[in-house]
Coordinates of C-alpha atoms in Angstrom, one line a residue:
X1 CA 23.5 20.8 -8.8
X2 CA 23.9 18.1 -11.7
X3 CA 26.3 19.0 -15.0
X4 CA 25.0 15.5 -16.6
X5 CA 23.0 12.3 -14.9
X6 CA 25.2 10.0 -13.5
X7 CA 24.8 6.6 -12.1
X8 CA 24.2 7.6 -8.1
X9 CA 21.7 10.2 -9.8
X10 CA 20.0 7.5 -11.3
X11 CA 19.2 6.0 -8.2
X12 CA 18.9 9.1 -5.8
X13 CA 15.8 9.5 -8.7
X14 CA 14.3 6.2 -7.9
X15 CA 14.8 6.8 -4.3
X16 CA 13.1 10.2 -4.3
X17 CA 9.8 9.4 -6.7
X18 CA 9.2 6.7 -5.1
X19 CA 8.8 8.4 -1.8
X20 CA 7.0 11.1 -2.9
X21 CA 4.7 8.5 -5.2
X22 CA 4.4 6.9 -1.6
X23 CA 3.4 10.3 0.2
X24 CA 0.7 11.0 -2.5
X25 CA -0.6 7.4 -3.3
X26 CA -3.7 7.7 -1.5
X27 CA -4.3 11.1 -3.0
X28 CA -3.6 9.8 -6.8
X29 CA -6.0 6.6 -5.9
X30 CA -8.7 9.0 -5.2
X31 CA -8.2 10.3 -8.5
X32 CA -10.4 7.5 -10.0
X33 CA -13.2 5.8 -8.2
X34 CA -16.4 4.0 -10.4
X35 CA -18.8 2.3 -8.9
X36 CA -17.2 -0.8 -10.8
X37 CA -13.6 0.8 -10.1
X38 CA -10.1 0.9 -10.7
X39 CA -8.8 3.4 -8.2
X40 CA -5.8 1.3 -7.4
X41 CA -3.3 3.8 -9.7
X42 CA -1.2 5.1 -6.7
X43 CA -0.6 2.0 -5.5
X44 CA 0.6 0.3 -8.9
X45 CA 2.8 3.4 -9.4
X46 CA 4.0 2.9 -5.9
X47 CA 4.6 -1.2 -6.3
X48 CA 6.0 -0.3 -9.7
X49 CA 8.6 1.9 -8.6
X50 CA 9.2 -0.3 -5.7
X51 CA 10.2 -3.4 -8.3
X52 CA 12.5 -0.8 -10.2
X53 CA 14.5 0.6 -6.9
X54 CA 14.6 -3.5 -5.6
X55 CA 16.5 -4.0 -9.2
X56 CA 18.6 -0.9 -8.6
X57 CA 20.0 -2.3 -5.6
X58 CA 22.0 -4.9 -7.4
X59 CA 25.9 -4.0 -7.2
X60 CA 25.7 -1.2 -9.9
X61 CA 29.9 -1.7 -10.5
X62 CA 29.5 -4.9 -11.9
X63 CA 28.8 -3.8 -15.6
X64 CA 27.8 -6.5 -18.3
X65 CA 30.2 -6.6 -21.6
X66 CA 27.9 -4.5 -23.5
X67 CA 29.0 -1.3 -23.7
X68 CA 26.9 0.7 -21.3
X69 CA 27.9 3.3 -19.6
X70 CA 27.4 3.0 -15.6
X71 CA 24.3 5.9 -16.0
X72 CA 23.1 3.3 -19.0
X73 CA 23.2 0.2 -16.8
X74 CA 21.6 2.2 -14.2
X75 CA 18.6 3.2 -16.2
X76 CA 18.4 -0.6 -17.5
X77 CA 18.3 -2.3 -14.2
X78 CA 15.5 0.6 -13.1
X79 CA 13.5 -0.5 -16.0
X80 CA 13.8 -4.0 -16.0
X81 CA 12.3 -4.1 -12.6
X82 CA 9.6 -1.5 -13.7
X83 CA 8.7 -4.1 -16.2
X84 CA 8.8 -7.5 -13.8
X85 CA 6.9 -5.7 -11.2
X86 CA 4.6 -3.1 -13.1
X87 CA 1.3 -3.0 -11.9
X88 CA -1.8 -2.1 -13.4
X89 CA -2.4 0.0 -16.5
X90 CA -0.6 2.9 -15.3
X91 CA 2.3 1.1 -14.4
X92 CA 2.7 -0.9 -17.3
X93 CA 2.7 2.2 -19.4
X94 CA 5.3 4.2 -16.8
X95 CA 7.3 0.7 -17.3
X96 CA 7.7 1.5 -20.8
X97 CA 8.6 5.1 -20.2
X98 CA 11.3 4.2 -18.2
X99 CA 12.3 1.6 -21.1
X100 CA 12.2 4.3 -23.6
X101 CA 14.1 6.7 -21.3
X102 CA 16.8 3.8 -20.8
X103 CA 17.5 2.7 -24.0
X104 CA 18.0 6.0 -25.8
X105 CA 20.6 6.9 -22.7
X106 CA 22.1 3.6 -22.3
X107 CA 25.1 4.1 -24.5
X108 CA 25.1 8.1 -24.5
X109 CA 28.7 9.1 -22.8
X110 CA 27.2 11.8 -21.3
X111 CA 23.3 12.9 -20.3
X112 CA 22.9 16.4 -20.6
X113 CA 20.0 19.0 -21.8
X114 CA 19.0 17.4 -25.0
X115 CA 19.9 14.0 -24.2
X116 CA 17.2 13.9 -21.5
X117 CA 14.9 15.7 -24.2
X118 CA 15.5 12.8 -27.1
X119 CA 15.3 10.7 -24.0
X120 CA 12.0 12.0 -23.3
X121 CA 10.8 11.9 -26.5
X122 CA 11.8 8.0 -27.2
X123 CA 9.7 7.8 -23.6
X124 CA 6.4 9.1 -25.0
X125 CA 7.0 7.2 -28.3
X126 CA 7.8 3.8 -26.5
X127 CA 4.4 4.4 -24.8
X128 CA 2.3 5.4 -27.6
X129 CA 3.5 2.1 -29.0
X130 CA 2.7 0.2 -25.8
X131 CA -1.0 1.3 -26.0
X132 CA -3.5 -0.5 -28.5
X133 CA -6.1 2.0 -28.3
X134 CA -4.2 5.8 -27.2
X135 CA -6.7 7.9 -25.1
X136 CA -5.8 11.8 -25.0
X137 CA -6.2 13.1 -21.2
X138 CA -4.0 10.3 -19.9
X139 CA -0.6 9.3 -18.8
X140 CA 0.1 9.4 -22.1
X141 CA -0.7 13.3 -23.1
X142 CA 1.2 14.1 -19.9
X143 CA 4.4 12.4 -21.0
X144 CA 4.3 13.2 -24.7
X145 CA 4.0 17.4 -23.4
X146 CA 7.0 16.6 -21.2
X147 CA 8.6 15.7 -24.3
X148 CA 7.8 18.5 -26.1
X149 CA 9.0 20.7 -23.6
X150 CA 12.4 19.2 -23.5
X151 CA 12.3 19.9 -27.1
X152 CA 11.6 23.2 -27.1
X153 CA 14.5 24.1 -24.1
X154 CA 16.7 23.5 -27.1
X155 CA 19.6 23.4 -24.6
X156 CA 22.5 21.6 -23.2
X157 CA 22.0 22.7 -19.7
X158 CA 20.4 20.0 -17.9
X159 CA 19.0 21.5 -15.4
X160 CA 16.8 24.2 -17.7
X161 CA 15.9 20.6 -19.3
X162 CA 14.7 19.4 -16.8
X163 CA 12.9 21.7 -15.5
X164 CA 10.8 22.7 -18.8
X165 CA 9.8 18.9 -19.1
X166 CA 8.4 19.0 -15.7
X167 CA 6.6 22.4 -15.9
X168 CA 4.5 20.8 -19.7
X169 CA 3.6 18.0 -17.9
X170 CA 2.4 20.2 -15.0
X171 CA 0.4 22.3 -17.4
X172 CA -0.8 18.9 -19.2
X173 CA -1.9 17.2 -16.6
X174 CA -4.1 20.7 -15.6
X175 CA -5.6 20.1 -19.2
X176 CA -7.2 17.1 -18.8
X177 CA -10.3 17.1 -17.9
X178 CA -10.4 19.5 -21.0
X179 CA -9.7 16.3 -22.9
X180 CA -11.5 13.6 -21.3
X181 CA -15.2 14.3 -20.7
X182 CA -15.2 12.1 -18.0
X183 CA -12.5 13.8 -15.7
X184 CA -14.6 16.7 -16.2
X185 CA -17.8 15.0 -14.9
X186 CA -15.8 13.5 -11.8
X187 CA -13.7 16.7 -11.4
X188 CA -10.3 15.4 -11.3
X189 CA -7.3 15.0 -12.9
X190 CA -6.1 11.6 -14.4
X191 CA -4.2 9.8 -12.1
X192 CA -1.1 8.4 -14.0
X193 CA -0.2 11.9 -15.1
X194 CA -0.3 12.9 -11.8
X195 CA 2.1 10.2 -11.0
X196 CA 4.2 11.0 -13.7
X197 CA 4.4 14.5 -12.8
X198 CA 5.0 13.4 -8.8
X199 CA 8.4 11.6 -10.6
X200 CA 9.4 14.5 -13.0
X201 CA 9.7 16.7 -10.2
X202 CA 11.3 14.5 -8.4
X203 CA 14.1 14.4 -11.0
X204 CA 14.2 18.2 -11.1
X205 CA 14.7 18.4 -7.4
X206 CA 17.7 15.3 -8.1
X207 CA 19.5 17.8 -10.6
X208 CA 19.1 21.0 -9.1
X209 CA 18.3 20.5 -5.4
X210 CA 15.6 22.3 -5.3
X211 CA 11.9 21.3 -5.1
X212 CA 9.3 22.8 -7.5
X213 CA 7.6 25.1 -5.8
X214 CA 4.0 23.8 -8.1
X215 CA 1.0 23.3 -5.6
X216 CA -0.8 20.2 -5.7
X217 CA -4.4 19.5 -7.9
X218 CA -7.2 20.3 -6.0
X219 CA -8.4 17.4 -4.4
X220 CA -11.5 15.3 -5.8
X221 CA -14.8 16.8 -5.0
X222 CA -17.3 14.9 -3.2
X223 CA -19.6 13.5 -5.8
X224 CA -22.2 10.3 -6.4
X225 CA -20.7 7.3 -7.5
X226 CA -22.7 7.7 -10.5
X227 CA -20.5 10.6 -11.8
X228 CA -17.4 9.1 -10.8
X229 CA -14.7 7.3 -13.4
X230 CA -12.0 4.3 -13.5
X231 CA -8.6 5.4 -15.0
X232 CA -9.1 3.8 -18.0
X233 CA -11.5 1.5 -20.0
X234 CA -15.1 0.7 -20.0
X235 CA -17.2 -0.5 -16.8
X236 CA -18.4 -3.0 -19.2
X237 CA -15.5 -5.3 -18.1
X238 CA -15.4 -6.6 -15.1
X239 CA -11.9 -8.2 -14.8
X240 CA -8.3 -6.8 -14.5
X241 CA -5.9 -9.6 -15.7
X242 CA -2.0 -9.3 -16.0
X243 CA 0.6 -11.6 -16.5
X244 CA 4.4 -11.7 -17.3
X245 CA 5.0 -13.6 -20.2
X246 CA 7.9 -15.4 -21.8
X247 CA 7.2 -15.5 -25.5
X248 CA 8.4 -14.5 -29.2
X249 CA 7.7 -11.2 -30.8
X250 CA 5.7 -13.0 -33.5
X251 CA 3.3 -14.5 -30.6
X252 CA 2.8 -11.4 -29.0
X253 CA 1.5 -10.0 -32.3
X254 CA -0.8 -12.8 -32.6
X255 CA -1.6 -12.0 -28.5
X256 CA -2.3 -8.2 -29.2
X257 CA -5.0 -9.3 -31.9
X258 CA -6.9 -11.6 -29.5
X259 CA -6.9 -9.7 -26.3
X260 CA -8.0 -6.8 -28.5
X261 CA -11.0 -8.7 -29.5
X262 CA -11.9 -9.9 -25.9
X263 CA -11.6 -6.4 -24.2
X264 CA -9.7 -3.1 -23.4
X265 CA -7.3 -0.9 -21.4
X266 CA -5.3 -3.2 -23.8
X267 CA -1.3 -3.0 -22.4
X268 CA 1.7 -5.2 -23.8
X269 CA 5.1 -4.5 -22.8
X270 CA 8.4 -6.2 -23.2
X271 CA 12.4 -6.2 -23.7
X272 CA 12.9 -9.2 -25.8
X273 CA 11.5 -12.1 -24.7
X274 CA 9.5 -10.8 -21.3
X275 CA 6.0 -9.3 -21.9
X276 CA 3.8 -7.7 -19.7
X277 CA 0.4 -8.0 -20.1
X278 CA -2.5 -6.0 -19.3
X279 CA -6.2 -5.6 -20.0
X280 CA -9.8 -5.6 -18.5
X281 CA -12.2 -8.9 -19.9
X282 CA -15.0 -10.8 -18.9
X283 CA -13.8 -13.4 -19.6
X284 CA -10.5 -14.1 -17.6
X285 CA -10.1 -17.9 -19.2
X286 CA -10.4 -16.6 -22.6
X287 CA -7.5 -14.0 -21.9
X288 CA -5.1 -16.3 -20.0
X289 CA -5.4 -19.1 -22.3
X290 CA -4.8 -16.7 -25.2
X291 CA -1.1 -16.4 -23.0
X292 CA -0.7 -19.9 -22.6
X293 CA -1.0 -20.2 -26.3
X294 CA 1.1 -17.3 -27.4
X295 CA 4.0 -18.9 -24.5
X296 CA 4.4 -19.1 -20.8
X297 CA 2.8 -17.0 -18.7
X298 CA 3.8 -16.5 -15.4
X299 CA 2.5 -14.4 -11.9
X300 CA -0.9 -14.4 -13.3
X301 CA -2.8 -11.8 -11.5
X302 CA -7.1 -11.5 -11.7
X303 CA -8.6 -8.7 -9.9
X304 CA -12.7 -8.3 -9.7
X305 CA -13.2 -4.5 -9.6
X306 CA -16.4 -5.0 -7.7
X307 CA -14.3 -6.4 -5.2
X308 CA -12.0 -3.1 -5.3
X309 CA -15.6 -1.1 -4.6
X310 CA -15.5 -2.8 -1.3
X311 CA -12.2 -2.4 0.1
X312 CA -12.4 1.0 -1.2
X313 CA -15.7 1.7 0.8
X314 CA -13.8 0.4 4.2
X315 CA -10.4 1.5 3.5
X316 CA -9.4 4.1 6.5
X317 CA -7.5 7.5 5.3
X318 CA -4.1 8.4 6.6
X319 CA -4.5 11.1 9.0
X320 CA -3.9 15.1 7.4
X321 CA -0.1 15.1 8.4
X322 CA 0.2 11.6 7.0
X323 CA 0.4 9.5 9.7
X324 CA -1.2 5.9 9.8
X325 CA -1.8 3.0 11.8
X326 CA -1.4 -0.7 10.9
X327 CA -3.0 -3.5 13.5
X328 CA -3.6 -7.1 13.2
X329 CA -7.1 -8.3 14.6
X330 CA -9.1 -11.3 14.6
X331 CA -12.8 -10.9 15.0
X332 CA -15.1 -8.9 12.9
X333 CA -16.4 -6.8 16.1
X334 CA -12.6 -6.4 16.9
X335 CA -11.7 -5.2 13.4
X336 CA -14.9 -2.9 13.1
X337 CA -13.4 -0.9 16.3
X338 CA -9.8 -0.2 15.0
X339 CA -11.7 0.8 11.6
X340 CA -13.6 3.1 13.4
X341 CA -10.1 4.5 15.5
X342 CA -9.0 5.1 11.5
X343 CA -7.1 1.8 11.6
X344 CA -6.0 -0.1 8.8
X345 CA -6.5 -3.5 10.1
X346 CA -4.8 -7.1 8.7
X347 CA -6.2 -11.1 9.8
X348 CA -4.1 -12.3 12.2
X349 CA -1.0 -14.5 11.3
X350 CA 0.4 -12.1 8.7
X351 CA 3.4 -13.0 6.9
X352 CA 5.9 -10.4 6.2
X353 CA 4.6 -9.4 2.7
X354 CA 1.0 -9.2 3.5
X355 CA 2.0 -6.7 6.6
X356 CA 4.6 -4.4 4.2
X357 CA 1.6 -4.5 1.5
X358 CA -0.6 -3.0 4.5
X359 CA 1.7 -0.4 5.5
X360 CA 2.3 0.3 2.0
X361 CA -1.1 0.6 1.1
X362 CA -1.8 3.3 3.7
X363 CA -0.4 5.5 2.0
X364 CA 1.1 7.2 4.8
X365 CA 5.2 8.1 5.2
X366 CA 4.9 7.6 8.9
X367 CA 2.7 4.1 10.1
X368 CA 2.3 2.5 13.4
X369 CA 1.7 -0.9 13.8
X370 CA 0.2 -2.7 16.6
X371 CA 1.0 -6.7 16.3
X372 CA -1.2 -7.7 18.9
X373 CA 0.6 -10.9 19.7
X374 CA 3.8 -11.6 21.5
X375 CA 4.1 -14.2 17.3
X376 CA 3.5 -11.0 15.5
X377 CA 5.9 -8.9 16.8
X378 CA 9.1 -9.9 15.2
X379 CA 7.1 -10.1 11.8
X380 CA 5.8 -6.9 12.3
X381 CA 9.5 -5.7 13.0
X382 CA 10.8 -7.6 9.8
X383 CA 8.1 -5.3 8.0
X384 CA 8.8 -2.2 9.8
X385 CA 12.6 -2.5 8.4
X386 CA 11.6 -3.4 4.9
X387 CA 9.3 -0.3 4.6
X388 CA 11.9 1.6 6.1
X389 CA 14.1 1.0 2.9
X390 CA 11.2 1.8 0.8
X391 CA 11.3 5.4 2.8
X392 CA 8.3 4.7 5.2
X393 CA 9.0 5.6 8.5
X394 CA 7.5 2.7 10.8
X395 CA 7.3 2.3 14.3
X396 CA 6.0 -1.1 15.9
X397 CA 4.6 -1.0 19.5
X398 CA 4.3 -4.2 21.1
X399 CA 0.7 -4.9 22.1
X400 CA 0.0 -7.9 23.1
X401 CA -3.8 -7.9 23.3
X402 CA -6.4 -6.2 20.9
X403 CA -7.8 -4.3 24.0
X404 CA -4.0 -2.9 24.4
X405 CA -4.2 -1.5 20.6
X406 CA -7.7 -0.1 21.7
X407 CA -5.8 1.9 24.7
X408 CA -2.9 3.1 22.1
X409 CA -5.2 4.2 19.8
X410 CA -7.1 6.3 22.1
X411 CA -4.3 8.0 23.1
X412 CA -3.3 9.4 19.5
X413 CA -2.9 12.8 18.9
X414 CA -2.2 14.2 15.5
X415 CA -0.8 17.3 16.9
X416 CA 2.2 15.5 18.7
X417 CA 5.4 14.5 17.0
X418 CA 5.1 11.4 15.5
X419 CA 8.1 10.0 18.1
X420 CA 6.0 12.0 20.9
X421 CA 2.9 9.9 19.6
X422 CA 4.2 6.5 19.5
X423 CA 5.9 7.4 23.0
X424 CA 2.4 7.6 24.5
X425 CA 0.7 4.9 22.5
X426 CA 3.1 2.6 23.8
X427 CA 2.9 4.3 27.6
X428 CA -1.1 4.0 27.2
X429 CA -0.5 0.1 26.0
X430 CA 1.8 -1.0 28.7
X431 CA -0.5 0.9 31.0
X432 CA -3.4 -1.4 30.3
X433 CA -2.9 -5.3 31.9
X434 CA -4.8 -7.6 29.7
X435 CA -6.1 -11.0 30.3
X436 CA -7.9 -13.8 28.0
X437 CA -10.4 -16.4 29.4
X438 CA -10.6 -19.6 27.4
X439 CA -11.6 -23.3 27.5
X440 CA -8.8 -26.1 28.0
X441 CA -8.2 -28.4 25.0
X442 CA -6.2 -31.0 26.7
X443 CA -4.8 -31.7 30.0
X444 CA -1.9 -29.9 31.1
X445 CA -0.2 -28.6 34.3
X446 CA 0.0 -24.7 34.8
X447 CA 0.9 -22.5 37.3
X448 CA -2.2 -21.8 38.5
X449 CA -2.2 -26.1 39.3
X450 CA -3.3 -29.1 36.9
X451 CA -6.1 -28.6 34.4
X452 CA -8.4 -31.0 32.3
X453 CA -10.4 -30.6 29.1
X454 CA -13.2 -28.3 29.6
X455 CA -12.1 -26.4 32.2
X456 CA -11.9 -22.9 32.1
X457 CA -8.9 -20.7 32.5
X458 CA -8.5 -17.6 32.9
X459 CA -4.7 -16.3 32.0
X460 CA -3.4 -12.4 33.0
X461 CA -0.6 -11.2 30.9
X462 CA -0.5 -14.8 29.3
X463 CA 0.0 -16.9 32.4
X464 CA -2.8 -18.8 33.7
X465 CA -4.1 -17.3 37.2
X466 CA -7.4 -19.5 38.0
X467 CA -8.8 -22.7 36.7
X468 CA -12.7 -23.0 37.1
X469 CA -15.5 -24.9 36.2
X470 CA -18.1 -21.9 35.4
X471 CA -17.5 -19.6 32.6
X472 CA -19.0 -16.2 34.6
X473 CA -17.6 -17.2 37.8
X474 CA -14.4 -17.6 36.5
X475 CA -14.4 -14.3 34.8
X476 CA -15.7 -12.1 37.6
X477 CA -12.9 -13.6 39.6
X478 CA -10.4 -12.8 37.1
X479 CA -12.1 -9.0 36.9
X480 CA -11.9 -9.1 40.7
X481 CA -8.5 -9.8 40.5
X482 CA -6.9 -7.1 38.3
X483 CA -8.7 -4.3 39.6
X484 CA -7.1 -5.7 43.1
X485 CA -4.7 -4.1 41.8
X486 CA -6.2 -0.9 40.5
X487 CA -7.8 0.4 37.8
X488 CA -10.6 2.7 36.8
X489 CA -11.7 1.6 32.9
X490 CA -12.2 -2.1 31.9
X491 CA -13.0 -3.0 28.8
X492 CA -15.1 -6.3 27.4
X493 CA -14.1 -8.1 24.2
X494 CA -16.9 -10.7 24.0
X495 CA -16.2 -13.7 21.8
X496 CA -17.7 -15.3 19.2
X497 CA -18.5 -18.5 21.2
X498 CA -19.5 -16.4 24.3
X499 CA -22.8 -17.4 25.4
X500 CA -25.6 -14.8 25.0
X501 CA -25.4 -11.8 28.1
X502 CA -21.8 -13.2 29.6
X503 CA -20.6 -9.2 29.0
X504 CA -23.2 -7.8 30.4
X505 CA -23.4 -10.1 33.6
X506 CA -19.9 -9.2 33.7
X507 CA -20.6 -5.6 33.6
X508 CA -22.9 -5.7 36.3
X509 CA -20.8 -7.6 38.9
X510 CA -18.0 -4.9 38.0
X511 CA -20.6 -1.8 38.6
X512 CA -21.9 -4.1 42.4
X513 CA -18.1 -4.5 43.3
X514 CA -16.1 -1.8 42.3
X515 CA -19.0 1.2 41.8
X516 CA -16.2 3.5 40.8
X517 CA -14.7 1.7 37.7
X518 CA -16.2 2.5 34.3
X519 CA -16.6 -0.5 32.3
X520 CA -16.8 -0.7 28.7
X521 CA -18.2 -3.6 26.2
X522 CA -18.1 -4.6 23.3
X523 CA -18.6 -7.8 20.4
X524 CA -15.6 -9.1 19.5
X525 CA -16.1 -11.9 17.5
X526 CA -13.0 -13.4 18.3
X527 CA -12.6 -17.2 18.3
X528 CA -11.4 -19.7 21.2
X529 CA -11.7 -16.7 23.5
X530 CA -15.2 -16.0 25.2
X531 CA -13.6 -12.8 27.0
X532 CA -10.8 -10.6 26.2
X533 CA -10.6 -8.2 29.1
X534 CA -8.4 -5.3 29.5
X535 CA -7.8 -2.9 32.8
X536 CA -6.5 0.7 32.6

């Protein structure tokens, strides 16, 4: 148990929200679906926090000459990075609570019971301030009743402190839908305050070591899109723009007038000289140029909510014990099979960022990924460690095939350990040979003997094994071959330039040959590879 908030606290905080923002992010983006939506809020909460911990890892001894104290500097860096990597409208706003908290601690010897409450207090004042239009039954309510709580504690003890300001925004944030009518209608909560309250318990379990024992909001009923509501602002704006910005105070004043005039879910943020900027438009020229005018704006982001509606439509749910799988695909049929397994799935040749974004945006505190490629699998390693620092536990398993991700999804088992689970995935992957049957683009000597243009080859864990001149032939032979060796299940990935029936000829010179093997097709759509074939 904490006295007074020190420096490591500062950062076992961070740590700790933004792992618990990360176990519920799916839950808070649920909070707010529209059939135009914005139900993005856990994951801005969760980017935004990940921006503020990346800052707190800078060495934390090496103090500017400006009279912080190590907790101050602490609480600066955390909301500096809040600020460059805020997200959204929620995050901008929780940016500027941090900033408030930060700058009434930054020089305060000490941070004990009614420091955290003034601290509190400057935080729901900073973003008040931050908002052009204030809504009551937001982020916003939920903060300002922390405050007041704090307040009302009227004591030193930290602890107590800290625990009041988390119990008001409990009880806010269960007031809500009292105060927005369109909560009501959708039967939720408001998302932000439910992240805000996800990170003030967090901070009481930092100071006391002890987790509120507060049960979650009930879930989100099922309803019609029709009754359903975005976070903030009206559907009639289709655009979510946000920038960073490099300008004067007087600009932004200017900004803050136009951007008011050209839409809403107005945001602008800032700690002397860097802005961020937030609001929904039509018109996303309008609203840029207004920045370009006002000074330099820089990582200009334009999201189309109807394109959120989309992804939100296909977007697979971690399972109940938060558990989630990541796999890279190539082919529409392919990708429609590991959505159907519950699969996240990402285009093949990922970078590094675009895989950690997946991952992250599962949702999930435990995530497999299958790479599907012998290329992939040191990215998807890179991945696995930098989600691992962001307190996602992430195993890879090192398929090699999209039919050996089918086998290892097919084998998972909610029930099991997670290390149990991954275990047998990647037993049920290595169990299943896989083989690829393509065309040749150039001439070339294999081990299977020359080749020329045209021909076809048929390659069995990546080696080439026959060369042929017939597309079917060549595949039956290569089908002959593995189950030579055994096998009762093969599976049929036809590809995209497979000519019409080669799966099901295939399928019926397995069932003549080998009457006791099951064999299972399906459209791939992969390119370059007419068959994808896989033997268990």
């Amino acid at each position: 148990m904490l006295e007074t908030l020190d420096a490591a606290a500062v950062r076992r905080w961070c740590a700790s929200g933004l792992a618990a923002l990360q176990r519920h992010q799916g839950e808070i983006d649920d909070l707010n679906v529209y059939p135009v939506p914005d139900g993005d809020t856990g994951t801005n909460l969760v980017l935004t926090l990940t921006s503020a911990q990346q800052a707190l890892a800078m060495d934390l001894e090496t103090l500017p000459d400006d009279g912080h104290t190590p907790h101050g500097h602490a609480l600066r860096l955390m909301a500096r990075g809040a600020l460059l990597g805020a997200r959204g409208n929620s995050g901008v706003i929780l940016s500027q609570i941090l900033r408030g908290f930060a700058d009434a601690l930054a020089a305060a010897p000490a941070v004990r019971g009614r420091q955290l409450a003034a601290a509190l207090a400057d935080a729901a004042t900073a973003a008040y301030a931050a908002v052009a239009h204030p809504v009551e039954g937001t982020l916003l309510t939920v903060v300002a009743a922390a405050a007041r709580a704090a307040e009302q504690a009227d004591t030193d003890d930290l602890r107590a402190v800290a625990r009041e300001a988390a119990g008001g925004a409990a009880r806010a944030l269960a007031r809500t839908p009292e105060q927005l009518p369109a909560l009501a209608r959708a039967g939720v909560v408001d998302a932000g305050g439910r992240g805000l309250c996800l990170l003030l318990d967090a901070l009481v379990e930092v100071v006391t070591g002890e987790s509120p024992a507060r049960p979650a909001p009930a879930p989100p009923a099922v309803r019609p899109p029709a009754t359903a509501v975005r976070e903030t602002g009206s559907p009639a704006y289709a655009y979510e723009v946000q920038y960073l910005l490099d300008a004067t105070d007087e600009s932004v004043a200017r900004l803050r007038g136009e951007l008011d005039g050209l839409g809403d879910s107005l945001v602008i943020v800032g700690d002397g000289g860097t802005w961020n900027v937030h609001v929904h438009v039509n018109d996303v020229g309008a609203a840029v140029e207004a920045g370009v005018v006002a000074g330099r704006p820089h990582r200009i982001t334009v999201t189309r909510f109807a394109d959120q509606a989309a992804a939100a439509a296909t977007r697979p749910a971690p399972l109940p014990d938060g558990r989630a799988a990541v796999v890279v695909a190539t082919g529409a049929g392919i990708a429609d099979l590991f959505g159907a397994e519950g699969a996240t799935v990402v285009p093949a040749n990922p970078s590094t960022g675009e895989l950690l974004d997946a991952i992250r945006a599962t949702g999930a505190a435990r995530v497999v990924v299958l790479p599907n490629d012998p290329n992939t699998q040191s990215v998807a390693s890179a991945a696995a460690r930098e989600a691992h620092r962001l307190g996602v536990k992430v195993s890879v398993v090192p398929t090699r095939s999209p039919v050996q991700a089918l086998a290892a999804l097919a084998v998972r088992d909610p029930k099991r350990r997670f290390e149990d689970d991954v275990i047998a995935m990647a037993e049920a992957a290595g169990a299943c040979r896989y083989a690829e049957v393509c065309h040749a683009s150039k001439e070339a000597l294999t081990v299977a003997g020359p080749c020329r243009p045209g021909d076809v080859l048929a390659l069995v864990e990546g080696e080439v094994h026959l060369i042929g001149a017939d597309l079917l032939d060549t595949c039956n032979a290569m089908v002959d071959r593995m189950l030579g060796g055994g096998g009762e299940l093969v599976t049929l990935l036809c590809g995209a330039d497979a000519p019409a029936g080669l799966a099901d000829r295939v399928r019926e010179h397995v069932e003549r040959s080998w009457p006791f093997v099951e064999v299972q097709a399906y459209e791939g759509g992969q390119p370059h590879y007419p068959l994808l074939v896989g033997v268990e």
